[in-house]
Coordinates of C-alpha atoms in Angstrom, one line a residue:
M1 CA 83.8 121.0 77.0
T2 CA 82.4 117.8 78.6
P3 CA 85.2 115.1 78.8
K4 CA 84.6 111.8 77.0
V5 CA 83.5 109.2 79.5
D6 CA 85.0 105.8 79.1
D7 CA 83.2 104.0 82.0
R8 CA 79.9 104.7 83.7
V9 CA 79.1 103.0 87.0
P10 CA 76.8 103.7 89.9
V11 CA 79.7 103.5 92.4
L12 CA 83.4 103.9 92.1
I13 CA 85.6 102.6 94.9
T14 CA 89.2 103.7 95.3
G15 CA 91.3 101.4 97.5
G16 CA 91.3 97.6 97.3
S17 CA 92.4 96.5 100.7
L18 CA 90.1 95.0 103.4
V19 CA 87.6 97.9 103.4
G20 CA 87.4 98.5 99.7
L21 CA 87.1 94.8 98.9
S22 CA 84.4 94.5 101.6
A23 CA 82.5 97.4 100.0
S24 CA 82.8 95.7 96.7
L25 CA 81.5 92.4 98.2
F26 CA 78.5 94.1 99.9
L27 CA 77.5 96.1 96.9
G28 CA 77.8 93.0 94.7
R29 CA 75.5 91.1 97.1
L30 CA 73.0 93.9 96.7
G31 CA 73.2 93.9 92.9
I32 CA 74.9 97.3 92.5
D33 CA 77.3 97.6 89.6
H34 CA 80.6 99.2 90.6
L35 CA 84.3 99.7 89.7
L36 CA 87.1 99.3 92.2
V37 CA 90.6 100.7 91.5
E38 CA 93.7 99.8 93.6
R39 CA 97.1 101.2 93.0
H40 CA 99.0 98.1 94.1
P41 CA 99.4 95.3 91.6
R42 CA 97.9 92.6 93.9
T43 CA 96.4 92.0 97.3
S44 CA 98.5 92.4 100.4
H45 CA 101.3 89.9 100.9
H46 CA 102.0 91.0 104.5
P47 CA 100.3 89.1 107.4
R48 CA 98.6 91.9 109.3
G49 CA 95.1 93.0 110.2
R50 CA 94.3 89.6 111.5
G51 CA 91.5 89.8 114.1
N52 CA 88.0 89.7 112.6
N53 CA 85.5 90.2 115.4
V54 CA 82.1 88.5 115.8
R55 CA 80.2 91.4 114.3
T56 CA 82.4 91.4 111.2
M57 CA 82.0 87.7 110.8
E58 CA 78.2 88.1 111.1
L59 CA 78.4 90.5 108.1
Y60 CA 80.5 88.0 106.2
R61 CA 78.1 85.2 107.1
T62 CA 75.2 87.2 105.7
A63 CA 77.2 87.9 102.6
G64 CA 77.8 84.2 102.1
V65 CA 81.6 84.2 102.5
E66 CA 82.1 83.1 106.1
P67 CA 82.9 79.4 105.3
R68 CA 85.6 80.4 102.8
I69 CA 87.2 82.8 105.3
R70 CA 87.3 80.1 108.0
Q71 CA 88.9 77.7 105.5
A72 CA 91.5 80.3 104.7
A73 CA 92.1 80.9 108.5
A74 CA 92.2 77.2 109.4
V75 CA 95.9 77.2 110.2
L76 CA 95.3 79.6 113.2
S77 CA 91.9 78.3 114.2
E78 CA 93.3 77.0 117.6
N79 CA 95.0 80.3 118.5
H80 CA 93.1 82.2 121.1
G81 CA 94.9 84.0 123.9
I82 CA 97.2 86.9 124.5
L83 CA 100.4 86.1 126.4
Q84 CA 102.8 88.5 128.1
A85 CA 106.3 87.4 129.0
D86 CA 109.8 88.7 129.7
T87 CA 111.1 86.3 127.0
L88 CA 109.4 83.5 125.3
A89 CA 111.8 81.0 126.9
G90 CA 111.7 82.5 130.4
A91 CA 109.6 81.7 133.4
D92 CA 108.0 85.1 133.9
Q93 CA 104.8 84.7 131.9
E94 CA 101.2 85.8 132.3
W95 CA 98.1 85.2 130.1
L96 CA 96.2 88.5 129.7
F97 CA 93.5 86.1 128.7
K98 CA 93.7 82.5 127.5
Q99 CA 90.4 82.2 125.6
I100 CA 88.4 84.7 123.7
D101 CA 85.1 83.0 124.6
P102 CA 85.6 81.0 127.8
G103 CA 82.5 78.8 128.4
G104 CA 81.1 79.3 124.9
A105 CA 78.8 82.2 125.9
L106 CA 79.2 83.9 122.6
G107 CA 77.4 81.0 120.9
R108 CA 74.2 82.1 122.6
L109 CA 74.6 85.7 121.3
S110 CA 75.6 85.1 117.7
P111 CA 75.6 82.4 114.9
S112 CA 79.2 83.4 114.1
G113 CA 82.4 83.7 116.1
W114 CA 85.7 85.5 116.2
C115 CA 88.1 84.6 113.4
L116 CA 91.9 85.0 113.2
C117 CA 92.6 85.4 109.5
S118 CA 95.6 87.4 108.3
Q119 CA 95.0 90.1 105.8
N120 CA 97.1 88.3 103.2
D121 CA 94.8 85.3 103.5
L122 CA 91.5 87.3 103.8
E123 CA 91.9 89.7 100.9
P124 CA 92.1 87.0 98.2
V125 CA 88.9 85.5 99.5
L126 CA 87.1 88.8 99.4
L127 CA 88.5 89.5 95.9
G128 CA 87.4 86.2 94.5
C129 CA 83.9 86.5 95.9
A130 CA 83.5 90.1 94.8
Q131 CA 84.5 89.1 91.2
E132 CA 82.1 86.2 91.3
L133 CA 79.3 88.6 92.0
G134 CA 80.2 90.6 88.9
G135 CA 82.3 93.4 90.5
E136 CA 84.9 94.9 88.2
L137 CA 88.2 95.3 90.2
R138 CA 91.3 96.8 88.6
F139 CA 94.5 96.4 90.4
N140 CA 97.6 98.4 89.4
T141 CA 95.2 101.3 88.7
E142 CA 95.1 104.5 90.6
L143 CA 92.7 107.4 91.0
V144 CA 94.4 110.5 89.6
S145 CA 91.8 113.1 90.3
F146 CA 88.1 113.6 90.7
E147 CA 85.4 116.4 90.7
Q148 CA 81.8 116.2 91.5
D149 CA 78.6 118.0 90.7
D150 CA 74.9 117.6 91.7
Q151 CA 74.5 114.5 89.6
G152 CA 77.6 112.5 90.1
V153 CA 81.4 112.3 90.2
T154 CA 83.8 112.4 87.3
A155 CA 87.2 110.7 88.0
Q156 CA 90.4 110.1 86.1
V157 CA 92.0 106.7 86.7
R158 CA 95.3 105.5 85.3
D159 CA 96.8 102.1 84.6
R160 CA 100.2 102.3 86.4
E161 CA 101.7 99.8 84.0
S162 CA 100.6 101.1 80.6
G163 CA 100.1 104.7 81.7
Q164 CA 96.6 104.7 80.0
Q165 CA 94.2 107.1 81.6
R166 CA 90.4 106.7 81.5
T167 CA 87.5 108.9 82.6
V168 CA 85.0 107.3 84.9
R169 CA 81.6 108.8 85.6
A170 CA 79.9 107.5 88.8
D171 CA 76.9 108.4 90.9
Y172 CA 79.0 108.1 94.1
L173 CA 82.6 107.6 95.1
I174 CA 83.8 105.6 98.1
A175 CA 87.3 106.5 99.3
A176 CA 88.9 103.5 101.1
D177 CA 92.3 104.8 100.3
G178 CA 94.1 104.6 103.6
P179 CA 95.2 106.9 106.4
R180 CA 96.9 109.4 104.0
S181 CA 93.8 109.4 101.9
P182 CA 94.3 111.7 98.8
V183 CA 90.6 111.9 98.5
R184 CA 90.2 113.2 102.0
E185 CA 92.9 115.7 101.4
A186 CA 91.3 116.9 98.2
L187 CA 88.0 117.4 100.0
G188 CA 89.8 119.5 102.6
I189 CA 88.5 117.4 105.5
G190 CA 90.6 117.6 108.7
R191 CA 91.0 115.1 111.5
Q192 CA 90.8 115.2 115.2
G193 CA 92.2 113.0 118.0
Q194 CA 95.3 112.2 119.9
G195 CA 97.4 111.8 116.7
D196 CA 100.4 109.5 116.6
L197 CA 100.6 107.0 119.6
F198 CA 103.6 104.9 118.7
H199 CA 105.5 103.4 115.8
N200 CA 106.6 99.8 115.0
V201 CA 108.5 98.0 112.4
S202 CA 106.9 94.7 111.4
I203 CA 109.5 92.1 110.8
T204 CA 108.5 88.8 109.0
F205 CA 110.9 85.9 109.5
R206 CA 111.4 82.2 109.3
A207 CA 112.6 80.1 112.2
K208 CA 111.8 76.4 112.3
R209 CA 113.1 75.9 115.9
L210 CA 110.9 78.6 117.3
A211 CA 107.9 76.2 117.3
D212 CA 109.7 74.0 119.8
V213 CA 110.1 77.0 122.1
V214 CA 106.5 78.0 121.8
G215 CA 105.3 74.5 122.4
E216 CA 101.6 74.2 123.0
R217 CA 101.0 77.9 123.7
R218 CA 98.6 78.8 121.0
F219 CA 98.5 82.6 121.4
I220 CA 97.3 85.3 119.0
V221 CA 100.1 87.5 120.1
C222 CA 102.8 87.4 122.8
Y223 CA 104.0 90.7 124.2
L224 CA 107.7 90.4 125.1
T225 CA 109.0 92.9 127.6
N226 CA 112.8 92.2 127.8
P227 CA 114.3 95.6 127.3
A228 CA 116.9 94.1 124.9
G229 CA 114.2 92.8 122.7
A230 CA 110.8 94.3 123.6
G231 CA 108.1 93.7 121.0
A232 CA 105.2 91.6 120.0
L233 CA 105.5 88.1 118.5
L234 CA 102.7 86.8 116.2
P235 CA 102.4 83.3 114.6
V236 CA 101.7 83.1 110.9
D237 CA 101.5 79.3 110.7
N238 CA 102.5 78.1 114.2
E239 CA 105.5 76.3 112.6
E240 CA 108.2 78.4 110.9
H241 CA 106.7 81.7 109.7
W242 CA 106.4 84.5 112.3
V243 CA 106.0 88.2 112.7
F244 CA 107.8 90.4 115.2
H245 CA 106.7 94.0 115.9
A246 CA 109.7 96.0 117.1
P247 CA 109.2 99.5 118.7
W248 CA 110.5 102.2 116.4
H249 CA 111.2 105.8 117.6
P250 CA 111.5 108.2 114.6
D251 CA 110.8 111.0 117.0
R252 CA 114.2 110.3 118.5
G253 CA 116.0 110.3 115.2
E254 CA 115.8 106.6 114.6
A255 CA 115.6 105.8 110.9
L256 CA 113.9 102.8 109.3
E257 CA 117.3 101.9 107.7
D258 CA 118.6 101.4 111.3
F259 CA 116.7 98.2 111.3
T260 CA 119.3 96.1 109.5
D261 CA 118.9 92.4 109.2
E262 CA 121.6 91.9 111.8
R263 CA 119.8 94.2 114.3
C264 CA 116.4 92.5 113.6
V265 CA 118.0 89.0 114.3
A266 CA 119.5 90.3 117.6
L267 CA 116.1 91.8 118.7
I268 CA 114.3 88.6 117.9
R269 CA 116.8 86.4 119.7
A270 CA 116.7 88.6 122.8
A271 CA 112.9 88.7 122.7
T272 CA 112.5 84.9 122.4
G273 CA 115.3 84.2 124.9
V274 CA 117.0 81.9 122.5
P275 CA 120.5 83.5 121.8
D276 CA 121.4 81.0 119.1
L277 CA 118.0 80.9 117.3
E278 CA 118.5 80.3 113.6
L279 CA 116.2 82.7 111.6
E280 CA 115.9 84.4 108.3
V281 CA 114.4 87.9 108.0
T282 CA 112.0 87.8 105.0
G283 CA 110.6 91.3 105.1
K284 CA 110.2 94.6 107.0
A285 CA 107.4 97.2 106.9
P286 CA 106.9 100.2 109.1
W287 CA 103.5 100.9 110.6
H288 CA 102.1 103.7 112.8
A289 CA 99.5 103.5 115.5
A290 CA 97.4 106.6 115.8
E291 CA 94.0 107.8 117.1
R292 CA 92.4 110.2 114.6
V293 CA 88.8 110.6 113.2
A294 CA 87.9 112.7 110.2
E295 CA 85.8 115.8 110.9
R296 CA 83.3 114.6 108.3
Y297 CA 82.9 111.3 106.6
G298 CA 82.5 112.8 103.2
A299 CA 81.2 115.7 101.1
G300 CA 78.4 115.6 98.6
R301 CA 78.6 112.4 96.7
V302 CA 82.0 111.3 98.0
F303 CA 82.3 109.2 101.2
L304 CA 85.2 108.1 103.4
A305 CA 85.5 104.6 104.8
G306 CA 88.1 102.7 106.8
D307 CA 91.5 104.3 107.5
S308 CA 90.6 107.3 105.4
A309 CA 87.9 108.1 108.0
H310 CA 89.6 106.9 111.2
E311 CA 92.9 105.6 112.6
M312 CA 93.0 103.4 115.7
S313 CA 95.6 101.6 117.8
P314 CA 95.9 98.0 116.6
T315 CA 95.2 96.4 120.0
G316 CA 91.9 94.6 119.7
A317 CA 91.9 94.9 115.8
F318 CA 89.2 97.6 116.1
G319 CA 90.4 99.6 113.2
S320 CA 89.9 97.1 110.4
N321 CA 86.7 95.8 111.9
T322 CA 85.3 99.3 112.2
G323 CA 86.2 100.0 108.6
I324 CA 84.5 96.9 107.3
Q325 CA 81.4 97.8 109.3
D326 CA 81.7 101.3 107.7
A327 CA 81.5 99.7 104.3
H328 CA 78.5 97.6 105.2
N329 CA 76.6 100.6 106.6
L330 CA 77.3 102.7 103.5
A331 CA 76.7 99.9 101.0
W332 CA 73.0 99.2 101.9
K333 CA 72.3 102.9 102.0
L334 CA 73.8 103.5 98.6
A335 CA 71.8 100.5 97.3
A336 CA 68.6 101.8 98.7
V337 CA 69.0 105.2 97.2
L338 CA 70.2 103.9 93.9
R339 CA 67.2 101.4 93.8
G340 CA 64.9 104.3 94.5
W341 CA 63.2 103.0 97.7
A342 CA 65.1 105.5 99.9
G343 CA 65.7 109.2 99.6
P344 CA 69.2 110.8 99.3
G345 CA 68.8 112.1 102.9
L346 CA 69.5 108.5 104.0
L347 CA 73.1 108.9 103.0
E348 CA 73.6 111.8 105.5
T349 CA 73.0 109.3 108.3
Y350 CA 76.3 107.5 107.3
D351 CA 78.3 110.2 109.0
A352 CA 75.8 110.6 111.8
E353 CA 76.0 106.9 112.7
R354 CA 79.5 105.8 112.0
R355 CA 81.6 108.8 113.2
P356 CA 80.5 108.7 116.8
V357 CA 81.2 104.9 116.8
A358 CA 84.7 105.5 115.5
R359 CA 85.4 108.1 118.1
A360 CA 84.3 105.9 120.9
T361 CA 86.0 102.8 119.5
G362 CA 89.2 104.6 118.9
A363 CA 89.4 105.8 122.5
R364 CA 88.8 102.2 123.6
A365 CA 91.5 100.9 121.3
S366 CA 94.0 103.3 122.8
A367 CA 93.0 102.4 126.3
R368 CA 93.4 98.8 125.5
S369 CA 96.9 99.3 124.2
A370 CA 97.8 101.0 127.5
E371 CA 96.2 98.2 129.4
H372 CA 98.2 95.6 127.5
R373 CA 101.3 97.7 127.7
H374 CA 101.8 97.4 124.0
P375 CA 105.6 97.6 123.2
G376 CA 106.4 101.2 122.1
Y377 CA 103.3 102.7 123.7
E378 CA 104.8 104.7 126.6
V379 CA 101.7 105.7 128.5
S380 CA 100.1 104.6 131.8
P381 CA 96.8 102.8 131.7
G382 CA 93.8 104.8 132.7
T383 CA 91.8 104.2 135.8
G384 CA 88.3 105.0 134.5
R385 CA 85.8 102.3 133.8
Q386 CA 86.0 101.1 130.2
A387 CA 83.2 99.5 128.2
G388 CA 83.5 95.7 128.0
M389 CA 84.6 94.1 124.8
L390 CA 81.1 92.9 123.9
A391 CA 79.7 96.4 124.3
V392 CA 82.3 97.6 121.8
V393 CA 81.9 94.8 119.4
L394 CA 78.2 94.1 119.5
G395 CA 76.6 96.9 121.6
Y396 CA 77.4 100.1 119.6
R397 CA 74.3 102.1 118.8
Y398 CA 73.1 104.7 116.3
A399 CA 71.0 107.8 116.9
S400 CA 70.2 109.2 113.5
T401 CA 67.1 110.0 111.5
A402 CA 67.4 106.4 110.1
V403 CA 66.3 105.2 113.6
A404 CA 62.9 106.1 115.1
G405 CA 62.9 106.3 118.9
A406 CA 66.7 106.1 119.5
D407 CA 68.1 108.0 122.6
P408 CA 69.8 111.0 121.1
Q409 CA 71.8 111.6 124.3
G410 CA 72.8 108.0 124.7
P411 CA 76.5 106.9 124.3
A412 CA 77.6 105.4 121.0
I413 CA 79.0 102.5 123.1
P414 CA 77.2 101.7 126.3
E415 CA 79.0 100.5 129.4
D416 CA 77.5 97.1 129.3
F417 CA 76.1 94.9 126.5
R418 CA 72.6 93.6 126.8
P419 CA 71.4 91.3 124.0
V420 CA 67.9 92.8 123.8
A421 CA 66.5 94.8 120.9
V422 CA 66.5 98.6 121.3
P423 CA 66.1 101.2 118.6
G424 CA 69.5 102.0 117.1
G425 CA 71.1 98.8 118.4
R426 CA 72.0 95.5 116.7
A427 CA 69.0 93.2 116.4
P428 CA 69.6 90.1 118.6
H429 CA 70.4 86.7 117.3
Q430 CA 67.9 83.9 117.8
W431 CA 67.5 80.6 116.1
L432 CA 64.2 80.2 114.2
R433 CA 62.6 77.4 112.2
G434 CA 60.9 77.9 108.9
V435 CA 60.0 76.1 105.7
D436 CA 63.7 76.4 104.6
G437 CA 65.0 74.9 107.8
R438 CA 66.9 76.5 110.7
V439 CA 68.0 80.2 110.3
S440 CA 69.3 82.9 112.6
T441 CA 67.3 86.1 112.8
L442 CA 70.5 87.7 111.5
D443 CA 70.2 85.8 108.3
L444 CA 67.0 87.7 107.5
Y445 CA 68.8 91.0 107.3
E446 CA 70.6 91.9 104.1
R447 CA 68.8 93.0 101.0
T448 CA 65.6 94.6 102.4
P449 CA 64.1 96.0 105.6
V450 CA 62.3 93.4 107.7
L451 CA 59.2 93.7 109.9
L452 CA 59.0 91.0 112.6
T453 CA 55.7 90.7 114.5
G454 CA 54.8 88.5 117.4
P455 CA 52.2 85.8 117.6
E456 CA 49.4 88.4 118.2
G457 CA 50.8 91.1 116.0
G458 CA 48.6 90.4 113.0
A459 CA 47.5 94.1 112.8
W460 CA 51.1 95.3 112.5
H461 CA 51.9 92.6 109.9
A462 CA 49.0 93.5 107.6
A463 CA 49.7 97.2 108.1
G464 CA 53.3 96.8 107.2
Q465 CA 52.5 95.1 104.0
R466 CA 50.1 97.8 103.0
A467 CA 52.3 100.8 104.0
A468 CA 55.4 99.4 102.3
E469 CA 53.5 98.7 99.0
R470 CA 52.1 102.2 99.0
L471 CA 55.6 103.8 99.6
G472 CA 57.5 101.4 97.3
V473 CA 59.7 100.0 100.1
P474 CA 60.6 96.3 99.6
L475 CA 59.7 95.3 103.2
A476 CA 59.8 91.6 104.1
C477 CA 57.2 90.8 106.8
Y478 CA 57.5 87.7 109.0
R479 CA 55.1 86.5 111.7
V480 CA 57.1 84.8 114.5
A481 CA 54.8 82.3 116.1
E482 CA 54.2 78.6 116.5
G483 CA 51.8 76.8 114.2
P484 CA 50.1 77.9 111.0
A485 CA 49.9 81.5 112.2
G486 CA 53.6 81.9 112.0
D487 CA 56.1 82.2 109.1
L488 CA 58.9 81.5 111.5
A489 CA 58.9 79.9 114.9
P490 CA 61.5 80.3 117.7
E491 CA 63.6 77.1 118.2
D492 CA 62.8 75.1 121.3
G493 CA 60.0 77.5 122.3
A494 CA 62.4 80.3 123.1
D495 CA 61.1 83.7 124.1
W496 CA 61.1 85.8 120.9
S497 CA 59.0 88.7 122.4
G498 CA 61.2 89.1 125.4
L499 CA 64.4 89.1 123.4
H500 CA 63.0 91.7 121.1
G501 CA 61.6 93.9 123.8
V502 CA 58.0 93.7 122.8
A503 CA 54.8 92.0 123.9
A504 CA 53.1 89.2 121.9
D505 CA 51.2 91.9 119.9
G506 CA 54.2 94.1 119.2
A507 CA 56.5 94.6 116.2
V508 CA 60.1 95.3 115.4
L509 CA 61.4 97.0 112.2
V510 CA 65.0 96.0 111.3
R511 CA 67.1 97.7 108.7
P512 CA 69.1 95.7 106.0
D513 CA 72.2 96.1 108.2
G514 CA 70.6 94.3 111.1
F515 CA 70.0 97.3 113.3
V516 CA 66.7 98.0 114.9
A517 CA 65.0 101.0 113.2
W518 CA 61.8 101.0 115.3
Q519 CA 60.0 99.1 117.9
A520 CA 56.3 98.9 118.9
R521 CA 56.1 97.2 122.3
T522 CA 52.3 96.5 121.9
A523 CA 49.5 97.0 119.4
G524 CA 48.6 100.6 118.7
P525 CA 46.0 102.7 117.0
E526 CA 46.2 103.3 113.2
P527 CA 49.1 100.8 112.6
E528 CA 49.3 101.5 108.9
R529 CA 49.6 105.3 109.4
T530 CA 52.2 104.7 112.1
L531 CA 54.3 102.4 110.0
A532 CA 54.0 104.7 107.0
E533 CA 55.4 107.6 109.1
V534 CA 58.2 105.4 110.4
L535 CA 59.2 104.2 106.9
R536 CA 59.2 107.7 105.6
Q537 CA 61.5 108.9 108.4
V538 CA 63.9 105.9 108.4
F539 CA 64.4 105.9 104.7
S540 CA 64.2 109.6 104.1
L541 CA 61.1 109.4 101.9
S542 CA 59.2 112.7 101.2

């Protein structure tokens, strides 16, 4: 007997933390109806998951929420460096780095920038924006069970307050339900990797006098190495609210209950080097650093995103950023398939693209924890050459059928970052002028694929319009050139062709997620046939 369906939606999301809320936001921007269920009654109240890297902020910029996020993050806008010290009051101190972007070089690579916004401040912004876009988000509601068939997913969800249970029928299910993901377990998907790395207890506390000890040192985090109080200190408001991460060793029989208020106070006083510091412990929460990646990012019509798909060491905030970028990669692909301008095969590229990136990023996060000697992580730093931060944040690449011409043997994260367009890489940022004023190239990429052609690329431009119309692909075509021949012009006469790796008569196809899908360095024979073949491959059209 077919169960009665109470709700029908194209996409059901389980999990309403950063990744689930971001998925809701991105789907809402693309006009895809969806339902999100989250078992907790409200967004996170704990200040964690704070570092939003430049790529994540680019995605939030395109989604129209960057200004609100920066407003929510204003209290920590001047915090930049990572400090290491014996105690906060002691003389033995070293800046691991003092500025995230010394010299302002990042401004030439992106219209956005890094943002320190705690999860408890970011989640309400994402929630509000997702609701404004028409998303239905039900907190205090949990996914009880699900089953799928060739046409969709049938799920049971329950209101945890009333106990009322409803049946939801969705075309697809996104599981952003955390590292212990019940959905992943139900699918029987295993995980690979180093496993647990270390454990901490996150202690929130109030201490008004601590700001006097910190002084003008506006750090993101301070690693404190005094054996009597080793840990990591993080500011919440730079005044009286703080977080201290204390190493926890459950493998040695240490219980969470051993972290009494009295012990926490003693640890914080030893770490800060202020034996009479007045403080009030306001909360404690355990967390676990691990390196694991799911063996598959889904099965059938069910997809994993965020911590359900991968766990990473917190150093560098790679985990949350990778999860948000998972959600973005998946959202545009779901929208394209649901809108009918891409075939279902496009969804198979989600695993092919995001899983190698997670493996490489997770290894880099673990190495960075060792480099920074993160309290509780008892491992020696490696000696091998590591990819630079920009390569990890902006340089990761995809090699799937949704890219024509990518190097299948190339690394997911190259050793060095070069801000030049390559198939499978992030399209570069460049300021352009148009009828609507100044825009970044990145502002063009969200709802549809984009074909950019150079000042002598008229053949590609016309061919792209004809091929897209014939195939039903909503392709936006722009001629980048000065004068009446161009739809957009590079600001201050900048070299658009060189940055995009093509000649003046070349063309670049960019996907809705801002990744280069194809590149023609010069004019070629039969441009319409060529572009039709590329569109069929990239968007899995038969």
